[in-house]
Amino acid sequence: MIKFGPGNLRIPKFEKPVYVVAGGLTDYRKKYPEKNTSELCTMALRMAVEENDLKVDPEEFRRMVNWVVYSQFADHFGDQLLAAAKIHDYLGFDPLGNIEVKTGGATGGSAVLAAAQAVASGYADCVPVVGWERMDEVTTKVGNSYIASAACKDFESELGWMYAAYYALMAQRYQYENNVPHETLARIACKNHLYAYYSPFSQNPGKYTVEDILKNDIVSDPLTFLECCVMSVGAAVLIVCDEKVANRLTDRPVRLTAICGGSHTLRTADRRHMPILLLPNETEATYKEYFTHKRTDWPGFSSFLASRMAAYLAYNMAGIKDPVEDFDLLETHDAFTISDVQTYEDIGLRPYGRGREFIESGEAYFEGKLPTNLSGGLIGTMHAVGATGIWQIVEVLWQLQGKYDKFHGDPKMWERYGKKKPADWKSLQLKNPKRACTISHAGTGSHVTCAILEKP
Amino acid sequence: MAIDWPKTALEVLNEEPLVVKNPKTWYHIHTYGGWGQFFKGLRNKKILATRCTNPQCGEKRLWLPPRANCPDCWHDMQWVEAPQTGTIYTHSVVTYPGELFKLPPGTPLISVEIEGVCTKLMSWLKEGKPKFGMKIKAVFNTERPTNSILDLAWVPA
Ligand SMILES: [Zn+2]
């Protein structure tokens, strides 16, 4: 049993307000031999500095930077220890201090958290966060082995050497407990592949039907390939700063009102039953009838305590009372369709056991109440792991700044990556969104960050 | 005396852009440390779990995978033999495993619920088709042990 002491549930606070002002991306590909990793990070940084309507020129910006955070999941993939030092030097930031952050799939979210902590404390006031992953040096099969070495190597990795299998075990249990049809899971995949179709950055866009998703090859039952995230090469950059620097850099700063982290056991096996940690929109009555002969424990294999913990802290920090009402858009870490449904519940879009309603009701769509993964998500657009959590925040920043079309709709942006803008391209720019949330997630829920961004 | 050029080369896979192959052929020497008893136990057809020895500790549940130290109080744990029967908590057949998987594609992976154990050990089903709640019993690879978690498997009880 996890028993919380008062210190354990302390709501984090920033001593100074934290802002994000600009973002930059590369496109994302399965293989990217044309550019080495240092060049990819430079591409993303240049977009952040040169194409976000900043009020200072690039040279002036460089002279404002005082700390840099780097974000890469696996040295295994890049095969270069201290890659951050090589990239820091390549970007011309020497001799400024820097750190590299590593928390698996949530590395990007944690890197932004580290940058926010630096700004909030006054340690720094202008911090680029630079993330990347290079997953094309090895075959897909070896890549899956590398990723599975982020499961417990003594007791779990040997069982499949495949993360999709560990999520499949959760998917089976979740479906058994909550009676969710596979069609509902497939709808999430359709949605995200479709939104990726409108993004020049995306690796795996497509207009699929539910049937296409279900008939696709199975990786580990029930999950098909089209329900799993892509393995990508690419980079992402986000500029984090304090209020004074934000106003000097841009007319459209966005405040990072909260970013908080939670964790849970690396092995799903070790998750002991405990009382459900309640979000502001839940009470004990919400779960009066939750436990049944099938739903025997919480978080069990159906829920992520790390996500619940991160949302609990971030919602209380930012004053969120009801996420579906209070947020205008959301980016989840849709590594697998199943983990997306689980996350809907962990972050309180629906009570536990009822996550399917969020997708079935249409709320998760562009036209819906809380559009989710308009970026195309990890299933449709990218999972260059160290870049992922940063890219999610860049995409919602652009939405909040009203710049979706600038970065996704310009035919030149498509040509830059050797693509042609589709004739039936459609704008996914929301009308005047005010508040957004992003979830960055690792392991089978070993680390999760929840970020909340708001237009001042 | 001049030093000779190296005798081995990086294989060129592509000229433009220039792409080479970096070979990797070494191994890691890995210790199971305080968890080694568990793997040695499998050789003797025993499933060894651990329980906290601290009289002040509130929980004292049986942990499998074992832990040498209690996660609630960090005290030493004691080895206890776990039951060799359980039920299937969840399952999945892995069609496309990653490199290094020593079993064939199509092997059912399972999570096992064992009475008195507070965790749900991940393992594999050696015979039969997995179902929720199916009663199973442990079998041990004593013929050609892999010295890994794969030396424990389950069959219908
Ligand atoms: Zn103890």
Coordinates of C-alpha atoms and ligand atoms in Angstrom, one line a residue:
Chain A
M1 CA 0.0 0.0 0.0
I2 CA 1.3 3.4 -0.8
K3 CA 0.4 5.7 2.1
F4 CA 0.9 9.4 1.4
G5 CA 2.4 11.7 4.0
P6 CA 1.6 15.4 3.8
G7 CA 4.9 16.1 2.2
N8 CA 4.3 13.6 -0.5
L9 CA 1.3 15.4 -1.9
R10 CA 2.6 19.0 -1.5
I11 CA 1.5 21.0 -4.5
P12 CA 4.5 22.4 -6.4
K13 CA 4.9 26.1 -6.9
F14 CA 7.0 28.4 -9.1
E15 CA 8.6 31.3 -7.3
K16 CA 8.5 33.2 -10.6
P17 CA 6.0 32.8 -13.5
V18 CA 7.3 30.6 -16.4
Y19 CA 6.6 31.2 -20.1
V20 CA 7.2 29.5 -23.4
V21 CA 7.6 31.7 -26.5
A22 CA 8.8 29.7 -29.5
G23 CA 9.2 26.2 -30.8
G24 CA 11.0 24.4 -33.6
L25 CA 10.8 21.0 -35.2
T26 CA 12.4 18.8 -37.9
D27 CA 10.2 16.5 -39.9
Y28 CA 10.1 13.0 -38.5
R29 CA 11.3 9.9 -40.5
K30 CA 12.0 6.2 -39.9
K31 CA 15.4 6.8 -41.4
Y32 CA 17.2 10.1 -41.8
P33 CA 20.7 9.4 -43.2
E34 CA 20.8 12.8 -44.9
K35 CA 21.4 14.6 -41.6
N36 CA 23.4 13.7 -38.5
T37 CA 22.0 14.3 -35.0
S38 CA 23.8 17.6 -34.5
E39 CA 22.4 18.9 -37.8
L40 CA 18.8 17.9 -36.8
C41 CA 19.0 19.7 -33.5
T42 CA 20.3 22.8 -35.4
M43 CA 17.4 22.6 -37.9
A44 CA 14.9 22.6 -34.9
L45 CA 16.7 25.4 -33.1
R46 CA 16.8 27.6 -36.2
M47 CA 13.1 27.2 -36.7
A48 CA 12.5 28.2 -33.1
V49 CA 14.7 31.2 -33.3
E50 CA 14.1 32.4 -36.9
E51 CA 10.5 31.4 -37.7
N52 CA 8.5 32.3 -34.6
D53 CA 8.2 36.0 -35.2
L54 CA 10.7 36.8 -32.4
K55 CA 11.3 40.5 -31.8
V56 CA 15.1 40.0 -31.7
D57 CA 17.5 38.7 -34.3
P58 CA 19.2 35.3 -33.9
E59 CA 22.5 36.8 -32.8
E60 CA 20.8 38.8 -30.1
F61 CA 18.8 35.8 -29.0
R62 CA 22.0 33.8 -28.6
R63 CA 23.4 36.5 -26.3
M64 CA 20.2 36.1 -24.1
V65 CA 20.5 32.4 -23.4
N66 CA 21.9 31.4 -20.0
W67 CA 21.2 27.7 -19.5
V68 CA 20.3 24.8 -21.8
V69 CA 18.5 21.5 -21.1
Y70 CA 19.0 18.5 -23.4
S71 CA 16.7 15.6 -23.8
Q72 CA 17.6 12.2 -25.2
F73 CA 16.0 8.9 -24.2
A74 CA 18.6 6.3 -25.0
D75 CA 22.4 6.4 -25.5
H76 CA 21.9 2.9 -26.9
F77 CA 20.3 4.4 -30.0
G78 CA 22.5 7.3 -30.6
D79 CA 25.6 5.3 -29.7
Q80 CA 27.3 8.4 -28.5
L81 CA 27.7 9.0 -24.7
L82 CA 27.7 12.7 -23.8
A83 CA 25.9 13.5 -27.0
A84 CA 24.5 16.6 -25.3
A85 CA 28.1 18.0 -25.0
K86 CA 28.6 17.4 -28.8
I87 CA 25.3 19.1 -29.7
H88 CA 25.8 21.9 -27.2
D89 CA 29.1 22.7 -28.8
Y90 CA 27.6 22.3 -32.3
L91 CA 24.9 24.8 -31.5
G92 CA 27.5 27.3 -30.3
F93 CA 26.3 27.5 -26.7
D94 CA 29.7 26.9 -25.0
P95 CA 30.6 27.7 -22.3
L96 CA 27.1 28.0 -20.9
G97 CA 26.1 25.4 -18.4
N98 CA 23.7 22.6 -19.5
I99 CA 22.2 19.3 -18.3
E100 CA 20.8 16.3 -20.1
V101 CA 17.6 14.8 -18.7
K102 CA 16.6 11.1 -19.0
T103 CA 13.2 9.6 -18.0
G104 CA 12.4 7.2 -20.8
G105 CA 9.4 8.1 -23.0
A106 CA 8.8 11.1 -20.7
T107 CA 12.2 12.5 -21.2
G108 CA 10.9 15.5 -23.2
G109 CA 8.3 16.4 -20.6
S110 CA 10.9 16.0 -17.8
A111 CA 13.4 18.2 -19.8
V112 CA 10.8 21.0 -20.0
L113 CA 10.1 20.5 -16.3
A114 CA 13.8 20.9 -15.6
A115 CA 13.9 24.1 -17.7
A116 CA 10.8 25.5 -15.9
Q117 CA 12.4 24.8 -12.5
A118 CA 15.5 26.7 -13.6
V119 CA 13.4 29.7 -14.7
A120 CA 10.9 29.5 -11.8
S121 CA 13.7 29.6 -9.2
G122 CA 15.5 32.5 -10.9
Y123 CA 18.6 30.4 -11.7
A124 CA 18.1 31.2 -15.4
D125 CA 15.8 33.4 -17.5
C126 CA 16.2 32.1 -21.0
V127 CA 16.5 28.4 -21.6
P128 CA 16.3 26.5 -24.8
V129 CA 15.2 22.8 -24.4
V130 CA 16.7 20.7 -27.1
G131 CA 15.5 17.1 -27.6
W132 CA 16.2 14.4 -30.2
E133 CA 16.3 10.7 -30.9
R134 CA 18.1 8.8 -33.6
M135 CA 16.5 5.4 -33.9
D136 CA 17.7 4.4 -37.4
E137 CA 21.2 3.1 -36.6
V138 CA 19.8 -0.4 -35.8
T139 CA 17.1 -2.6 -37.4
T140 CA 13.5 -2.3 -36.1
K141 CA 13.9 -5.6 -34.3
V142 CA 17.0 -4.5 -32.5
G143 CA 15.4 -1.1 -31.8
N144 CA 12.5 -2.9 -30.1
S145 CA 15.1 -4.8 -28.0
Y146 CA 16.8 -1.5 -27.0
I147 CA 13.4 -0.1 -26.0
A148 CA 12.6 -3.2 -24.0
S149 CA 15.8 -2.8 -22.1
A150 CA 13.8 0.1 -20.5
A151 CA 11.7 -2.7 -18.9
C152 CA 13.2 -4.6 -16.0
K153 CA 16.0 -6.6 -17.6
D154 CA 16.2 -9.2 -14.8
F155 CA 12.5 -10.1 -14.6
E156 CA 10.7 -8.8 -17.7
S157 CA 12.7 -7.8 -20.8
E158 CA 13.4 -11.5 -21.6
L159 CA 9.6 -12.0 -22.0
G160 CA 9.3 -10.7 -25.5
W161 CA 11.9 -8.0 -25.7
M162 CA 9.0 -5.9 -27.0
Y163 CA 7.3 -3.0 -25.3
A164 CA 4.1 -3.5 -27.3
A165 CA 3.7 -6.9 -25.6
Y166 CA 3.8 -5.2 -22.1
Y167 CA 1.1 -2.8 -23.2
A168 CA -0.8 -5.7 -24.8
L169 CA -0.9 -7.4 -21.4
M170 CA -2.5 -4.2 -20.0
A171 CA -4.8 -3.9 -23.0
Q172 CA -6.2 -7.4 -22.5
R173 CA -6.7 -6.8 -18.8
Y174 CA -8.3 -3.4 -19.4
Q175 CA -10.7 -4.8 -22.0
Y176 CA -11.6 -7.7 -19.6
E177 CA -12.3 -5.3 -16.8
N178 CA -14.1 -2.6 -18.7
N179 CA -15.6 -4.4 -21.6
V180 CA -14.2 -2.0 -24.3
P181 CA -14.6 -3.1 -27.9
H182 CA -11.5 -3.1 -30.0
E183 CA -13.4 -0.8 -32.5
T184 CA -13.2 2.0 -29.9
L185 CA -9.4 1.6 -29.6
A186 CA -9.2 1.6 -33.4
R187 CA -11.1 4.9 -33.6
I188 CA -8.2 6.5 -31.7
A189 CA -5.7 5.2 -34.3
C190 CA -7.9 6.4 -37.2
K191 CA -8.2 9.9 -35.6
N192 CA -4.5 10.3 -35.0
H193 CA -3.3 8.9 -38.4
L194 CA -5.8 11.4 -40.0
Y195 CA -4.6 14.4 -38.1
A196 CA -1.0 13.4 -39.0
Y197 CA -2.2 13.6 -42.6
Y198 CA -2.5 17.4 -42.2
S199 CA 1.0 17.8 -40.7
P200 CA 4.1 18.2 -42.9
F201 CA 6.2 16.9 -39.9
S202 CA 4.4 13.5 -39.8
Q203 CA 6.0 10.1 -40.4
N204 CA 2.9 7.8 -40.6
P205 CA -0.1 9.8 -41.9
G206 CA -3.1 8.0 -43.4
K207 CA -6.8 8.0 -44.0
Y208 CA -7.7 4.6 -42.4
T209 CA -11.0 3.1 -41.6
V210 CA -11.7 1.3 -38.3
E211 CA -11.7 -1.9 -40.4
D212 CA -8.2 -1.1 -41.8
I213 CA -6.8 -0.7 -38.3
L214 CA -8.4 -4.0 -37.0
K215 CA -7.3 -6.0 -40.1
N216 CA -3.7 -4.7 -39.8
D217 CA -1.0 -7.2 -38.7
I218 CA -1.0 -7.9 -34.9
V219 CA 2.2 -7.1 -33.0
S220 CA 1.0 -8.6 -29.7
D221 CA -2.7 -9.3 -29.4
P222 CA -4.8 -7.3 -29.4
L223 CA -2.6 -4.4 -30.6
T224 CA -2.0 -4.0 -34.4
F225 CA 0.9 -2.1 -36.0
L226 CA -1.4 0.8 -36.8
E227 CA -2.3 1.1 -33.1
C228 CA 1.4 1.5 -32.0
C229 CA 3.6 4.6 -32.1
V230 CA 6.2 5.0 -34.8
M231 CA 10.0 4.8 -34.2
S232 CA 11.4 8.1 -35.4
V233 CA 14.5 10.2 -36.1
G234 CA 14.1 13.9 -35.5
A235 CA 14.5 16.8 -33.1
A236 CA 12.4 19.5 -31.3
V237 CA 13.3 22.7 -29.5
L238 CA 11.2 24.8 -27.1
I239 CA 12.3 28.2 -25.7
V240 CA 11.4 28.6 -21.9
C241 CA 11.9 32.0 -20.2
D242 CA 10.7 34.3 -17.5
E243 CA 8.1 37.1 -18.0
K244 CA 10.6 39.9 -18.8
V245 CA 12.4 37.9 -21.4
A246 CA 9.1 36.5 -22.8
N247 CA 7.8 40.1 -23.4
R248 CA 11.1 41.1 -25.0
L249 CA 11.0 38.1 -27.4
T250 CA 7.4 37.9 -28.5
D251 CA 4.0 39.6 -28.5
R252 CA 2.3 36.2 -28.0
P253 CA 3.9 34.6 -24.9
V254 CA 2.2 31.6 -23.4
R255 CA 2.4 30.9 -19.7
L256 CA 3.4 27.5 -18.4
T257 CA 1.1 27.6 -15.4
A258 CA 2.1 24.1 -14.2
I259 CA 4.3 21.2 -15.1
C260 CA 4.5 18.3 -12.6
G261 CA 5.8 14.8 -12.5
G262 CA 4.7 11.5 -11.1
S263 CA 6.2 8.0 -11.1
H264 CA 5.3 4.3 -10.5
T265 CA 7.1 1.0 -10.5
L266 CA 9.0 0.1 -13.7
R267 CA 7.4 -3.4 -13.5
T268 CA 3.6 -3.3 -14.0
A269 CA 3.7 -6.5 -11.9
D270 CA 4.7 -4.6 -8.7
R271 CA 1.7 -2.2 -8.5
R272 CA 0.1 -2.8 -5.2
H273 CA -3.6 -2.0 -4.6
M274 CA -4.3 1.3 -3.0
P275 CA -7.1 3.8 -2.6
I276 CA -7.8 5.9 -5.7
L277 CA -6.1 9.3 -5.6
L278 CA -8.9 11.7 -6.4
L279 CA -8.8 14.6 -8.8
P280 CA -10.7 17.9 -8.2
N281 CA -13.6 16.7 -10.3
E282 CA -14.0 13.4 -8.4
T283 CA -15.3 12.4 -5.0
E284 CA -15.4 9.1 -3.1
A285 CA -18.9 8.7 -4.4
T286 CA -17.5 8.6 -8.0
Y287 CA -16.0 5.2 -7.2
K288 CA -18.6 3.8 -4.8
E289 CA -19.4 1.0 -7.3
Y290 CA -16.1 0.8 -9.1
F291 CA -14.7 -2.4 -7.7
T292 CA -16.3 -5.6 -8.9
H293 CA -15.2 -9.3 -9.2
K294 CA -13.3 -8.2 -12.3
R295 CA -12.0 -4.8 -11.2
T296 CA -10.2 -6.1 -8.1
D297 CA -7.4 -3.5 -7.6
W298 CA -6.3 0.0 -8.4
P299 CA -4.2 1.0 -10.2
G300 CA -3.7 -2.6 -11.3
F301 CA -2.9 -3.1 -15.0
S302 CA -5.7 -0.7 -16.2
S303 CA -4.5 2.6 -14.7
F304 CA -1.3 4.6 -14.4
L305 CA -0.7 6.0 -10.9
A306 CA 2.1 8.1 -12.4
S307 CA -0.3 9.9 -14.7
R308 CA -2.8 10.3 -11.9
M309 CA -0.2 11.8 -9.6
A310 CA 1.1 14.2 -12.3
A311 CA -2.4 15.4 -13.1
Y312 CA -3.3 15.7 -9.4
L313 CA -0.3 18.0 -8.8
A314 CA -0.6 20.0 -12.0
Y315 CA -4.4 20.5 -11.7
N316 CA -4.1 21.7 -8.1
M317 CA -1.1 23.9 -9.1
A318 CA -3.0 25.5 -12.0
G319 CA -6.4 25.6 -10.4
I320 CA -8.0 23.2 -12.8
K321 CA -11.4 22.0 -11.6
D322 CA -12.6 20.0 -14.5
P323 CA -10.2 19.1 -17.4
V324 CA -12.8 18.7 -20.1
E325 CA -14.4 22.1 -19.2
D326 CA -11.1 23.9 -18.5
F327 CA -8.9 22.8 -21.3
D328 CA -9.4 23.7 -25.0
L329 CA -6.9 21.2 -26.3
L330 CA -4.9 18.2 -25.2
E331 CA -1.9 16.2 -26.3
T332 CA -1.6 12.8 -24.8
H333 CA 1.3 10.3 -25.2
D334 CA -0.6 7.9 -27.4
A335 CA 2.2 5.4 -27.7
F336 CA -0.5 2.7 -28.0
T337 CA -4.3 3.1 -28.5
I338 CA -4.8 1.3 -25.1
S339 CA -2.6 3.7 -23.2
D340 CA -4.6 6.6 -24.6
V341 CA -7.9 5.3 -23.2
Q342 CA -6.2 4.6 -19.9
T343 CA -4.8 8.1 -19.8
Y344 CA -8.3 9.6 -20.4
E345 CA -9.2 8.2 -17.0
D346 CA -6.0 8.9 -15.2
I347 CA -6.2 12.6 -16.1
G348 CA -9.9 12.8 -15.2
L349 CA -11.6 13.2 -18.6
R350 CA -13.9 10.4 -17.5
P351 CA -14.0 8.4 -14.2
Y352 CA -12.0 5.1 -14.1
G353 CA -13.7 2.4 -16.3
R354 CA -15.4 4.9 -18.6
G355 CA -12.5 6.2 -20.7
R356 CA -14.1 4.9 -23.9
E357 CA -16.8 7.5 -23.6
F358 CA -14.3 10.3 -24.3
I359 CA -13.6 9.0 -27.8
E360 CA -17.1 7.5 -28.5
S361 CA -18.8 10.8 -27.6
G362 CA -16.8 12.7 -30.2
E363 CA -15.2 15.0 -27.6
A364 CA -11.7 14.0 -28.6
Y365 CA -12.1 15.2 -32.2
F366 CA -11.2 18.5 -33.8
E367 CA -14.9 19.4 -33.8
G368 CA -15.4 18.1 -30.2
K369 CA -15.2 19.7 -26.8
L370 CA -11.6 18.8 -26.1
P371 CA -9.7 18.1 -29.3
T372 CA -6.9 15.6 -28.6
N373 CA -3.7 15.0 -30.5
L374 CA -4.4 17.4 -33.4
S375 CA -0.6 17.0 -34.0
G376 CA -1.2 13.5 -35.2
G377 CA 0.2 12.1 -31.9
L378 CA 2.8 9.4 -31.5
I379 CA 0.8 7.0 -33.6
G380 CA 0.6 9.3 -36.6
T381 CA 3.3 11.8 -36.5
M382 CA 6.3 10.9 -34.4
H383 CA 8.0 9.2 -31.5
A384 CA 11.6 10.4 -31.7
V385 CA 11.6 9.7 -28.0
G386 CA 13.8 12.5 -26.5
A387 CA 12.0 15.1 -28.8
T388 CA 8.5 13.8 -28.2
G389 CA 7.4 15.7 -25.0
I390 CA 9.0 18.9 -26.4
W391 CA 7.2 18.5 -29.7
Q392 CA 3.9 18.1 -28.0
I393 CA 4.3 21.4 -26.2
V394 CA 5.5 23.1 -29.4
E395 CA 2.3 22.0 -31.2
V396 CA 0.0 23.3 -28.4
L397 CA 2.1 26.5 -28.2
W398 CA 1.5 27.1 -31.9
Q399 CA -2.3 26.4 -31.4
L400 CA -2.5 28.9 -28.5
Q401 CA -0.6 31.5 -30.6
G402 CA -2.9 30.9 -33.6
K403 CA 0.1 29.6 -35.7
Y404 CA -1.1 26.1 -36.7
D405 CA -1.6 27.2 -40.3
K406 CA 1.7 29.0 -40.5
F407 CA 3.6 25.8 -39.6
H408 CA 1.3 23.2 -41.1
G409 CA -0.4 24.9 -44.0
D410 CA 2.3 26.6 -45.9
P411 CA 3.1 24.6 -49.1
K412 CA 6.8 25.6 -48.7
M413 CA 6.9 23.8 -45.3
W414 CA 5.9 20.6 -47.0
E415 CA 8.4 21.1 -49.8
R416 CA 11.1 21.7 -47.2
Y417 CA 10.7 18.0 -46.3
G418 CA 10.4 16.8 -49.8
K419 CA 6.6 16.4 -49.5
K420 CA 3.6 17.9 -51.3
K421 CA 0.8 19.5 -49.3
P422 CA -2.3 17.4 -49.9
A423 CA -5.0 18.9 -52.1
D424 CA -7.6 18.1 -49.4
W425 CA -5.5 19.6 -46.6
K426 CA -7.6 21.1 -43.9
S427 CA -6.7 23.5 -41.1
L428 CA -6.9 22.1 -37.6
Q429 CA -6.4 25.6 -36.0
L430 CA -8.8 25.9 -33.1
K431 CA -10.8 29.2 -32.7
N432 CA -9.1 31.2 -30.0
P433 CA -8.0 28.3 -27.6
K434 CA -7.0 29.6 -24.2
R435 CA -5.7 26.6 -22.2
A436 CA -3.9 23.4 -23.1
C437 CA -2.6 20.3 -21.5
T438 CA 0.2 17.9 -22.5
I439 CA 1.0 14.5 -21.1
S440 CA 4.5 12.9 -21.5
H441 CA 4.8 9.3 -20.4
A442 CA 7.5 6.6 -20.0
G443 CA 7.7 2.9 -19.5
T444 CA 4.5 1.2 -18.7
G445 CA 3.8 4.4 -16.6
S446 CA 7.2 4.7 -14.8
H447 CA 7.4 8.5 -15.3
V448 CA 4.7 10.9 -16.4
T449 CA 4.6 14.7 -16.6
C450 CA 1.5 16.8 -17.0
A451 CA 2.0 20.4 -18.4
I452 CA -0.6 23.1 -18.5
L453 CA -0.2 26.1 -20.8
E454 CA -2.4 29.2 -20.8
K455 CA -2.7 32.4 -22.8
P456 CA -2.2 35.3 -20.4
Chain B
M1 CA 59.4 2.7 -37.8
A2 CA 56.1 3.7 -39.3
I3 CA 52.8 2.3 -37.8
D4 CA 50.7 0.3 -40.3
W5 CA 47.2 1.5 -41.3
P6 CA 44.4 -0.5 -39.5
K7 CA 43.6 -3.9 -41.0
T8 CA 39.9 -3.6 -40.5
A9 CA 37.6 -1.1 -42.2
L10 CA 34.1 0.3 -41.6
E11 CA 31.9 -1.1 -44.3
V12 CA 30.4 1.5 -46.5
L13 CA 26.7 1.1 -46.9
N14 CA 26.0 4.2 -48.9
E15 CA 28.1 6.9 -50.6
E16 CA 25.8 9.9 -50.7
P17 CA 25.2 10.6 -47.9
L18 CA 28.2 8.5 -46.6
V19 CA 26.8 5.8 -44.3
V20 CA 29.1 3.3 -42.6
K21 CA 28.5 0.2 -40.4
N22 CA 29.9 0.4 -36.8
P23 CA 30.2 -3.2 -35.5
K24 CA 29.3 -4.2 -32.0
T25 CA 30.3 -7.7 -30.8
W26 CA 31.0 -7.6 -27.0
Y27 CA 29.0 -8.8 -24.0
H28 CA 28.1 -7.4 -20.6
I29 CA 29.0 -9.1 -17.4
H30 CA 25.8 -8.8 -15.3
T31 CA 25.3 -9.6 -11.6
Y32 CA 21.9 -10.5 -10.2
G33 CA 23.4 -9.6 -6.8
G34 CA 21.0 -10.2 -3.9
W35 CA 18.4 -11.4 -6.3
G36 CA 20.5 -14.4 -7.5
Q37 CA 18.9 -16.7 -5.0
F38 CA 15.7 -16.6 -7.0
F39 CA 17.4 -17.7 -10.2
K40 CA 19.4 -20.5 -8.4
G41 CA 16.1 -21.5 -6.8
L42 CA 14.6 -22.2 -10.2
R43 CA 17.3 -24.9 -10.8
N44 CA 15.9 -26.7 -7.7
K45 CA 12.3 -26.2 -8.8
K46 CA 11.6 -23.6 -6.2
I47 CA 10.0 -20.2 -6.6
L48 CA 11.7 -18.0 -4.1
A49 CA 10.0 -14.8 -3.0
T50 CA 10.9 -12.3 -0.2
R51 CA 9.2 -10.8 2.9
C52 CA 10.4 -8.0 5.1
T53 CA 12.0 -8.9 8.5
N54 CA 11.5 -5.5 10.2
P55 CA 9.0 -6.0 13.1
Q56 CA 8.1 -2.3 12.8
C57 CA 7.2 -2.5 9.1
G58 CA 3.5 -2.2 8.4
E59 CA 3.2 -4.3 5.3
K60 CA 5.2 -7.5 5.2
R61 CA 3.8 -8.8 2.0
L62 CA 5.4 -11.4 -0.2
W63 CA 7.3 -10.0 -3.1
L64 CA 7.8 -11.8 -6.4
P65 CA 10.0 -10.7 -8.3
P66 CA 11.9 -10.7 -5.0
R67 CA 13.6 -7.7 -3.5
A68 CA 16.6 -7.9 -1.3
N69 CA 15.4 -4.8 0.5
C70 CA 11.8 -3.8 1.6
P71 CA 10.4 -0.9 -0.5
D72 CA 8.5 0.4 2.5
C73 CA 11.3 0.5 5.1
W74 CA 14.5 -0.5 3.2
H75 CA 15.3 -3.3 5.7
D76 CA 16.6 -6.7 4.6
M77 CA 14.1 -9.2 3.3
Q78 CA 13.9 -12.9 4.0
W79 CA 13.5 -15.7 1.4
V80 CA 10.2 -17.5 1.5
E81 CA 9.1 -20.3 -0.9
A82 CA 6.0 -19.1 -2.9
P83 CA 3.2 -21.4 -4.0
Q84 CA 3.6 -23.1 -7.4
T85 CA 0.0 -22.7 -8.5
G86 CA -1.7 -19.5 -9.6
T87 CA -4.2 -18.0 -12.1
I88 CA -3.8 -16.0 -15.2
Y89 CA -4.3 -12.3 -14.5
T90 CA -3.7 -11.2 -18.1
H91 CA -2.2 -12.6 -21.3
S92 CA -1.0 -11.7 -24.8
V93 CA 0.5 -13.7 -27.7
V94 CA 3.5 -11.9 -29.0
T95 CA 3.6 -12.2 -32.8
Y96 CA 6.5 -9.8 -33.5
P97 CA 9.0 -10.1 -30.6
G98 CA 12.2 -8.0 -30.5
E99 CA 15.7 -9.2 -31.2
L100 CA 17.1 -11.4 -28.3
F101 CA 13.8 -13.2 -27.6
K102 CA 14.8 -16.8 -27.0
L103 CA 11.3 -18.3 -27.6
P104 CA 9.4 -18.6 -30.9
P105 CA 7.0 -15.9 -32.1
G106 CA 3.5 -16.9 -31.0
T107 CA 4.6 -17.6 -27.4
P108 CA 1.8 -16.6 -24.9
L109 CA 3.0 -14.1 -22.3
I110 CA 1.1 -14.1 -19.1
S111 CA 0.9 -12.2 -15.8
V112 CA 0.4 -14.6 -12.9
E113 CA -1.7 -14.0 -9.8
I114 CA -0.5 -16.2 -6.9
E115 CA -2.3 -16.4 -3.6
G116 CA -0.4 -14.5 -0.8
V117 CA 1.9 -12.7 -3.3
C118 CA 1.3 -8.9 -3.7
T119 CA 2.6 -8.7 -7.2
K120 CA 1.6 -10.3 -10.6
L121 CA 4.7 -11.9 -12.0
M122 CA 5.2 -11.7 -15.7
S123 CA 6.0 -15.1 -17.2
W124 CA 5.0 -17.4 -20.2
L125 CA 2.7 -20.3 -20.8
K126 CA 4.4 -23.4 -22.1
E127 CA 1.3 -25.4 -23.0
G128 CA -2.3 -24.5 -23.8
K129 CA -4.2 -21.4 -24.7
P130 CA -4.3 -18.6 -22.1
K131 CA -7.6 -17.5 -20.6
F132 CA -8.5 -15.1 -17.8
G133 CA -8.6 -16.8 -14.5
M134 CA -7.2 -20.1 -15.8
K135 CA -5.6 -22.2 -13.1
I136 CA -2.0 -22.9 -13.9
K137 CA 1.0 -24.5 -12.3
A138 CA 4.7 -23.8 -12.5
V139 CA 7.2 -25.8 -14.5
F140 CA 11.0 -25.4 -14.4
N141 CA 13.7 -25.6 -17.0
T142 CA 16.2 -27.9 -15.4
E143 CA 17.4 -29.6 -18.6
R144 CA 19.2 -26.7 -20.2
P145 CA 18.7 -23.7 -17.9
T146 CA 19.0 -20.3 -19.5
N147 CA 19.8 -18.8 -16.1
S148 CA 17.2 -16.2 -16.8
I149 CA 13.5 -15.6 -15.9
L150 CA 12.6 -17.9 -18.8
D151 CA 13.6 -20.9 -16.7
L152 CA 10.2 -20.5 -15.0
A153 CA 7.0 -21.2 -17.1
W154 CA 3.5 -22.4 -16.5
V155 CA 1.1 -25.0 -17.8
P156 CA -2.6 -25.6 -17.2
A157 CA -3.2 -27.1 -13.7
Ligands
ZN1 ZN 9.6 -3.4 5.5

